[in-house]
Amino acid sequence: MTQRPADWSPPSPRELPALREHLAEYVTTWPAHLFVAEALRHGRGTLRPMASPAVGAGLLLEDEHRRLSGAQLFYVTADITRLVRQAAPSLRDKWDIQPQDLPAPTGFMLFAEPMAEYVREDGKRIDVVAVSWGGTELVTSETGGLWVTFWTVTDFAAIKRLARAAGASAVEAELAAHQQNAELTWDNELYLPWGSTFVTVAPGEGGRVIDPTSIAAAETTLSWLQTVHAGWIFSNPNNLTETTEEHLPRTQRIRAERAGHRASPVRVVSISRKPSSRSVRQGDPSGRTVSVQFPVAPFFRRQPYGPGSQLRKLIPIAGHWRGPLDAPVRITQKVNVVDTAPTPDSR
């Protein structure tokens, strides 16, 4: 039986800089080094340096500290998180990601609801609630690429049980759990060369030399990447969402700058307050007339832009009802996906 985790209680957007600051500090500590080295020793993780566990842990943590410190912070509200998860499966070319598709070159994005989950060996459900991304000094590539790290809610209850089993008192276990761990735990990672569509699944024991032309990922992180890609699209300018800025208090901004962290405002991604004038769409994208009403799930459309409308970019389209207002309603298992913009003649 799958054990349900405690409800994810995300920080507010105003509290996100402090969480990032704590994570960036944590990855420089010896408990973090021991945790990552132990994971490498047991063959866990997707990207494992060709070095001893101790050396590899140092390389990974130093690289991640650089990304966390320079990250633009994003906070994705619960309603947008749900839309992201609903729309992500419609990304047919989910691996064709270019630098211009990112809302920031280096970022840390927190979701107010889990963006993914999986079941651990002991039956406990683990929630993925954040992602960081940016360049890496661990992979050499002529074209460049992106390192993506996935963060889960730290299972403090399990950590305290281990401490108690080792002889610690309840008070000692509580103190150790929170002093030696951050609110979030580095769970897994992947490497994404720009524009690559070829995937290499995670290696066996001992690590491997990463092919800089191939996506290096695990089966689980591939589906997570699809959701993250959707989150990036929703975070770029579009008609469905709005992005507001949560400025850091002066004292926190000064502290962040002194610590070498990026201190720009948190970008909060939420539902646009602009009223929609097309809640029900009468026709079909192909130009056909429909005689029933049916729901269309959120999806992404390739929108023409640029000189002569020769370029294409993915934009999110909200879920909506299609068909005449007075027509009967039909609900089916089929997911209706539209991934090309209608031509002027078909509207």
Short mmCIF file of C-alpha atoms in Angstrom, two decimals:
data_model
loop_
_atom_site.label_atom_id
_atom_site.label_comp_id
_atom_site.label_asym_id
_atom_site.label_seq_id
_atom_site.Cartn_x
_atom_site.Cartn_y
_atom_site.Cartn_z
CA MET A 1 0.00 0.00 0.00
CA THR A 2 1.33 3.42 -0.95
CA GLN A 3 1.90 5.71 2.01
CA ARG A 4 0.57 9.20 1.44
CA PRO A 5 3.04 11.96 2.33
CA ALA A 6 2.14 14.90 4.49
CA ASP A 7 0.51 17.65 2.48
CA TRP A 8 3.05 19.87 0.75
CA SER A 9 2.98 23.21 2.53
CA PRO A 10 4.89 25.50 0.19
CA PRO A 11 6.44 28.74 1.36
CA SER A 12 4.87 31.95 0.16
CA PRO A 13 6.52 33.76 -2.76
CA ARG A 14 7.99 36.19 -0.25
CA GLU A 15 9.66 33.28 1.56
CA LEU A 16 11.15 31.68 -1.55
CA PRO A 17 14.44 33.67 -1.47
CA ALA A 18 15.12 32.40 2.06
CA LEU A 19 14.47 28.82 0.95
CA ARG A 20 16.88 29.21 -1.98
CA GLU A 21 19.44 30.77 0.34
CA HIS A 22 19.15 27.83 2.73
CA LEU A 23 19.49 25.30 -0.10
CA ALA A 24 22.55 27.08 -1.49
CA GLU A 25 24.14 27.06 1.95
CA TYR A 26 23.16 23.45 2.58
CA VAL A 27 24.91 22.08 -0.52
CA THR A 28 28.20 23.41 0.89
CA THR A 29 27.89 21.49 4.19
CA TRP A 30 29.42 18.18 5.21
CA PRO A 31 25.98 16.50 5.73
CA ALA A 32 25.13 17.29 2.11
CA HIS A 33 28.51 15.94 0.99
CA LEU A 34 27.99 12.74 2.97
CA PHE A 35 24.47 12.32 1.56
CA VAL A 36 25.54 12.72 -2.07
CA ALA A 37 28.68 10.60 -1.63
CA GLU A 38 26.58 7.80 -0.13
CA ALA A 39 24.13 8.03 -3.03
CA LEU A 40 27.00 7.76 -5.51
CA ARG A 41 28.49 4.85 -3.58
CA HIS A 42 25.21 2.95 -4.00
CA GLY A 43 24.88 3.80 -7.70
CA ARG A 44 22.01 6.24 -7.28
CA GLY A 45 21.54 9.31 -9.44
CA THR A 46 21.58 9.77 -13.19
CA LEU A 47 24.73 11.86 -13.72
CA ARG A 48 27.60 10.38 -11.76
CA PRO A 49 31.13 11.74 -12.28
CA MET A 50 33.86 9.26 -13.18
CA ALA A 51 35.55 9.71 -9.82
CA SER A 52 35.44 8.35 -6.30
CA PRO A 53 32.16 9.00 -4.43
CA ALA A 54 33.83 11.62 -2.23
CA VAL A 55 35.35 13.52 -5.15
CA GLY A 56 32.22 13.12 -7.27
CA ALA A 57 30.03 14.50 -4.49
CA GLY A 58 32.21 17.58 -4.21
CA LEU A 59 32.03 18.20 -7.96
CA LEU A 60 28.25 17.80 -8.10
CA LEU A 61 27.57 20.01 -5.09
CA GLU A 62 29.90 22.77 -6.23
CA ASP A 63 28.23 22.78 -9.64
CA GLU A 64 24.75 22.92 -8.08
CA HIS A 65 25.76 25.69 -5.69
CA ARG A 66 26.75 27.80 -8.68
CA ARG A 67 23.33 27.31 -10.28
CA LEU A 68 21.37 27.97 -7.09
CA SER A 69 23.32 31.14 -6.33
CA GLY A 70 22.74 32.60 -9.78
CA ALA A 71 19.15 31.44 -10.21
CA GLN A 72 16.23 33.64 -11.12
CA LEU A 73 13.44 32.55 -8.76
CA PHE A 74 10.02 31.47 -10.04
CA TYR A 75 6.95 30.63 -7.97
CA VAL A 76 4.22 28.69 -9.80
CA THR A 77 0.84 28.94 -8.10
CA ALA A 78 -1.36 25.90 -7.47
CA ASP A 79 -3.82 26.67 -10.27
CA ILE A 80 -1.03 27.05 -12.82
CA THR A 81 0.66 23.88 -11.57
CA ARG A 82 -2.52 21.94 -12.28
CA LEU A 83 -2.74 23.44 -15.77
CA VAL A 84 0.92 22.62 -16.39
CA ARG A 85 0.38 18.97 -15.48
CA GLN A 86 -2.75 18.73 -17.62
CA ALA A 87 -1.13 20.34 -20.65
CA ALA A 88 2.30 18.66 -20.49
CA PRO A 89 1.26 15.44 -22.31
CA SER A 90 0.38 17.49 -25.41
CA LEU A 91 4.04 18.40 -25.92
CA ARG A 92 4.82 16.08 -28.81
CA ASP A 93 8.33 17.43 -29.40
CA LYS A 94 9.11 17.58 -25.69
CA TRP A 95 12.87 17.26 -26.14
CA ASP A 96 13.38 19.95 -28.79
CA ILE A 97 14.29 22.65 -26.27
CA GLN A 98 16.39 25.69 -27.15
CA PRO A 99 17.85 28.48 -24.95
CA GLN A 100 15.13 30.92 -26.03
CA ASP A 101 12.48 28.55 -24.65
CA LEU A 102 13.64 29.14 -21.07
CA PRO A 103 12.14 31.91 -18.93
CA ALA A 104 15.68 32.53 -17.60
CA PRO A 105 19.10 31.03 -18.45
CA THR A 106 19.55 29.94 -14.83
CA GLY A 107 16.58 29.43 -12.57
CA PHE A 108 14.94 27.82 -9.58
CA MET A 109 11.21 27.12 -9.90
CA LEU A 110 9.02 26.14 -6.97
CA PHE A 111 5.57 24.64 -7.52
CA ALA A 112 2.80 25.29 -4.99
CA GLU A 113 1.57 21.74 -5.66
CA PRO A 114 3.71 18.71 -6.60
CA MET A 115 4.71 18.74 -10.27
CA ALA A 116 5.38 14.98 -10.15
CA GLU A 117 5.58 12.10 -7.72
CA TYR A 118 6.88 8.56 -7.43
CA VAL A 119 6.72 5.69 -4.94
CA ARG A 120 9.89 4.89 -3.01
CA GLU A 121 11.04 1.33 -2.29
CA ASP A 122 9.38 1.41 1.15
CA GLY A 123 6.01 2.39 -0.33
CA LYS A 124 6.25 6.07 0.59
CA ARG A 125 5.08 8.53 -2.05
CA ILE A 126 7.69 11.19 -2.77
CA ASP A 127 6.61 14.55 -4.18
CA VAL A 128 8.73 16.52 -6.65
CA VAL A 129 8.05 20.20 -5.94
CA ALA A 130 10.94 22.19 -7.41
CA VAL A 131 13.47 22.26 -10.20
CA SER A 132 16.70 24.16 -10.77
CA TRP A 133 18.48 24.55 -14.07
CA GLY A 134 21.45 26.18 -15.73
CA GLY A 135 24.81 25.52 -17.27
CA THR A 136 27.33 23.02 -15.96
CA GLU A 137 31.10 22.75 -15.82
CA LEU A 138 30.93 18.96 -15.63
CA VAL A 139 30.02 18.37 -19.28
CA THR A 140 32.10 19.66 -22.18
CA SER A 141 30.09 20.42 -25.31
CA GLU A 142 30.62 22.55 -28.40
CA THR A 143 26.93 23.46 -28.64
CA GLY A 144 26.20 23.68 -24.92
CA GLY A 145 23.32 22.31 -22.94
CA LEU A 146 21.32 22.44 -19.75
CA TRP A 147 21.65 20.69 -16.40
CA VAL A 148 18.30 20.18 -14.64
CA THR A 149 18.04 19.17 -10.97
CA PHE A 150 14.81 17.91 -9.41
CA TRP A 151 14.00 18.59 -5.76
CA THR A 152 11.62 16.67 -3.49
CA VAL A 153 10.08 17.41 -0.11
CA THR A 154 12.50 16.24 2.58
CA ASP A 155 11.15 13.24 4.51
CA PHE A 156 11.99 14.46 8.01
CA ALA A 157 9.92 11.69 9.61
CA ALA A 158 12.09 8.99 8.02
CA ILE A 159 15.28 10.84 8.99
CA LYS A 160 14.14 11.06 12.61
CA ARG A 161 13.26 7.36 12.66
CA LEU A 162 16.79 6.51 11.51
CA ALA A 163 18.25 8.75 14.21
CA ARG A 164 16.10 7.13 16.89
CA ALA A 165 17.11 3.67 15.65
CA ALA A 166 20.74 4.76 16.07
CA GLY A 167 20.11 5.61 19.71
CA ALA A 168 19.24 9.31 19.61
CA SER A 169 16.54 10.68 21.87
CA ALA A 170 13.41 12.23 20.39
CA VAL A 171 14.78 15.72 21.00
CA GLU A 172 18.18 14.85 19.54
CA ALA A 173 16.57 13.26 16.49
CA GLU A 174 14.41 16.34 15.91
CA LEU A 175 17.36 18.72 16.18
CA ALA A 176 19.64 16.61 13.99
CA ALA A 177 17.01 16.15 11.29
CA HIS A 178 16.52 19.88 10.81
CA GLN A 179 20.11 20.97 11.43
CA GLN A 180 21.60 18.51 8.95
CA ASN A 181 19.01 18.71 6.17
CA ALA A 182 17.30 21.36 4.09
CA GLU A 183 13.58 21.70 3.40
CA LEU A 184 14.09 20.09 0.00
CA THR A 185 16.22 17.13 -1.06
CA TRP A 186 18.21 16.77 -4.29
CA ASP A 187 16.46 13.78 -5.86
CA ASN A 188 17.73 13.33 -9.42
CA GLU A 189 19.02 15.21 -12.42
CA LEU A 190 19.43 15.14 -16.18
CA TYR A 191 21.53 16.76 -18.89
CA LEU A 192 19.86 18.24 -21.95
CA PRO A 193 21.95 19.27 -24.98
CA TRP A 194 20.24 22.06 -26.88
CA GLY A 195 17.86 20.72 -29.50
CA SER A 196 18.72 17.08 -28.86
CA THR A 197 16.06 14.43 -29.45
CA PHE A 198 18.16 11.34 -28.69
CA VAL A 199 17.97 9.94 -25.16
CA THR A 200 20.48 7.83 -23.23
CA VAL A 201 18.94 6.19 -20.18
CA ALA A 202 20.76 6.24 -16.83
CA PRO A 203 23.90 4.06 -16.52
CA GLY A 204 24.59 1.11 -14.31
CA GLU A 205 27.07 1.13 -11.47
CA GLY A 206 30.27 3.10 -11.82
CA GLY A 207 29.01 6.07 -13.82
CA ARG A 208 29.72 6.81 -17.44
CA VAL A 209 31.19 9.37 -19.77
CA ILE A 210 28.30 11.64 -20.75
CA ASP A 211 27.64 12.01 -24.45
CA PRO A 212 27.27 15.80 -24.88
CA THR A 213 25.00 15.28 -27.91
CA SER A 214 22.48 13.04 -26.15
CA ILE A 215 19.96 13.66 -23.38
CA ALA A 216 21.19 11.84 -20.27
CA ALA A 217 18.19 10.99 -18.11
CA ALA A 218 16.32 8.28 -16.24
CA GLU A 219 12.91 6.97 -17.28
CA THR A 220 11.23 8.97 -14.52
CA THR A 221 13.08 12.22 -15.16
CA LEU A 222 12.13 12.15 -18.83
CA SER A 223 8.46 12.54 -17.92
CA TRP A 224 9.39 15.15 -15.32
CA LEU A 225 11.24 17.11 -17.99
CA GLN A 226 8.07 17.18 -20.07
CA THR A 227 6.25 18.83 -17.15
CA VAL A 228 9.11 21.26 -16.53
CA HIS A 229 9.10 22.23 -20.20
CA ALA A 230 5.40 22.99 -19.86
CA GLY A 231 6.15 25.08 -16.78
CA TRP A 232 8.74 27.08 -18.70
CA ILE A 233 6.22 27.79 -21.47
CA PHE A 234 3.61 28.97 -18.97
CA SER A 235 6.25 31.23 -17.39
CA ASN A 236 7.01 33.01 -20.66
CA PRO A 237 4.70 35.84 -21.80
CA ASN A 238 1.30 34.54 -22.96
CA ASN A 239 -2.41 35.37 -22.75
CA LEU A 240 -3.27 32.72 -20.17
CA THR A 241 -0.94 33.58 -17.31
CA GLU A 242 0.45 36.71 -15.76
CA THR A 243 3.78 37.14 -14.04
CA THR A 244 4.10 39.53 -11.13
CA GLU A 245 7.21 40.38 -9.14
CA GLU A 246 7.67 39.87 -5.41
CA HIS A 247 10.51 42.16 -4.34
CA LEU A 248 12.86 41.11 -1.58
CA PRO A 249 12.85 43.17 1.62
CA ARG A 250 15.90 45.41 1.79
CA THR A 251 17.64 43.46 4.55
CA GLN A 252 17.10 40.15 2.76
CA ARG A 253 18.30 41.60 -0.53
CA ILE A 254 21.49 42.89 1.08
CA ARG A 255 22.09 39.53 2.77
CA ALA A 256 21.58 37.68 -0.51
CA GLU A 257 23.96 39.97 -2.36
CA ARG A 258 26.63 39.56 0.31
CA ALA A 259 26.29 35.79 0.03
CA GLY A 260 26.77 36.02 -3.74
CA HIS A 261 23.17 35.11 -4.58
CA ARG A 262 21.09 36.72 -7.28
CA ALA A 263 18.74 39.14 -5.52
CA SER A 264 16.25 39.98 -8.27
CA PRO A 265 12.50 39.84 -7.48
CA VAL A 266 10.68 36.51 -7.39
CA ARG A 267 8.56 36.01 -10.51
CA VAL A 268 5.14 34.70 -9.48
CA VAL A 269 3.26 32.89 -12.26
CA SER A 270 -0.52 32.86 -11.83
CA ILE A 271 -3.76 32.86 -13.83
CA SER A 272 -4.27 36.04 -15.81
CA ARG A 273 -7.00 38.28 -14.43
CA LYS A 274 -7.93 39.47 -17.91
CA PRO A 275 -11.42 38.19 -18.80
CA SER A 276 -11.66 35.75 -21.70
CA SER A 277 -13.99 36.63 -24.55
CA ARG A 278 -14.01 33.08 -25.95
CA SER A 279 -15.13 30.73 -23.18
CA VAL A 280 -17.02 28.57 -25.70
CA ARG A 281 -15.71 28.05 -29.23
CA GLN A 282 -18.24 27.33 -31.90
CA GLY A 283 -16.25 25.48 -34.51
CA ASP A 284 -13.42 23.04 -34.94
CA PRO A 285 -9.81 24.09 -35.77
CA SER A 286 -10.18 22.33 -39.11
CA GLY A 287 -13.11 24.57 -40.05
CA ARG A 288 -15.75 21.90 -39.56
CA THR A 289 -19.03 22.70 -37.82
CA VAL A 290 -19.66 20.68 -34.67
CA SER A 291 -23.12 19.82 -33.34
CA VAL A 292 -22.22 19.01 -29.72
CA GLN A 293 -20.39 20.67 -26.85
CA PHE A 294 -17.27 18.92 -25.59
CA PRO A 295 -14.40 19.87 -23.27
CA VAL A 296 -10.90 20.48 -24.62
CA ALA A 297 -8.04 19.97 -22.19
CA PRO A 298 -5.28 22.59 -21.87
CA PHE A 299 -2.70 22.20 -24.62
CA PHE A 300 0.10 23.97 -26.46
CA ARG A 301 -0.06 25.53 -29.90
CA ARG A 302 2.74 26.42 -32.29
CA GLN A 303 2.17 30.12 -32.85
CA PRO A 304 3.70 31.87 -35.89
CA TYR A 305 5.82 34.93 -35.12
CA GLY A 306 8.78 36.90 -36.43
CA PRO A 307 9.49 38.20 -39.94
CA GLY A 308 6.82 36.92 -42.30
CA SER A 309 5.50 34.67 -39.51
CA GLN A 310 8.14 32.13 -40.47
CA LEU A 311 9.16 31.25 -36.91
CA ARG A 312 7.17 29.18 -34.42
CA LYS A 313 6.90 29.23 -30.64
CA LEU A 314 4.83 27.16 -28.24
CA ILE A 315 2.10 29.02 -26.34
CA PRO A 316 -0.34 27.61 -23.76
CA ILE A 317 -4.04 27.41 -24.58
CA ALA A 318 -6.51 27.19 -21.69
CA GLY A 319 -8.96 24.35 -21.38
CA HIS A 320 -12.34 25.33 -22.79
CA TRP A 321 -15.64 24.09 -24.18
CA ARG A 322 -16.02 23.76 -27.93
CA GLY A 323 -19.32 23.75 -29.78
CA PRO A 324 -22.63 25.66 -29.85
CA LEU A 325 -23.98 26.86 -26.50
CA ASP A 326 -27.34 25.14 -27.04
CA ALA A 327 -25.87 21.83 -28.28
CA PRO A 328 -25.90 18.63 -26.21
CA VAL A 329 -22.79 17.87 -24.17
CA ARG A 330 -20.58 14.91 -25.06
CA ILE A 331 -17.85 13.66 -22.71
CA THR A 332 -15.38 11.11 -24.07
CA GLN A 333 -12.05 9.62 -23.03
CA LYS A 334 -10.35 11.25 -26.01
CA VAL A 335 -7.97 14.12 -25.32
CA ASN A 336 -8.37 16.83 -27.94
CA VAL A 337 -5.01 18.32 -28.87
CA VAL A 338 -4.35 21.17 -31.27
CA ASP A 339 -0.68 21.90 -31.89
CA THR A 340 -0.77 24.18 -34.93
CA ALA A 341 -2.33 27.59 -35.21
CA PRO A 342 -5.43 27.75 -37.45
CA THR A 343 -4.97 29.45 -40.78
CA PRO A 344 -6.99 32.60 -41.51
CA ASP A 345 -9.24 30.65 -43.91
CA SER A 346 -10.21 28.07 -41.30
CA ARG A 347 -11.36 30.44 -38.58
#
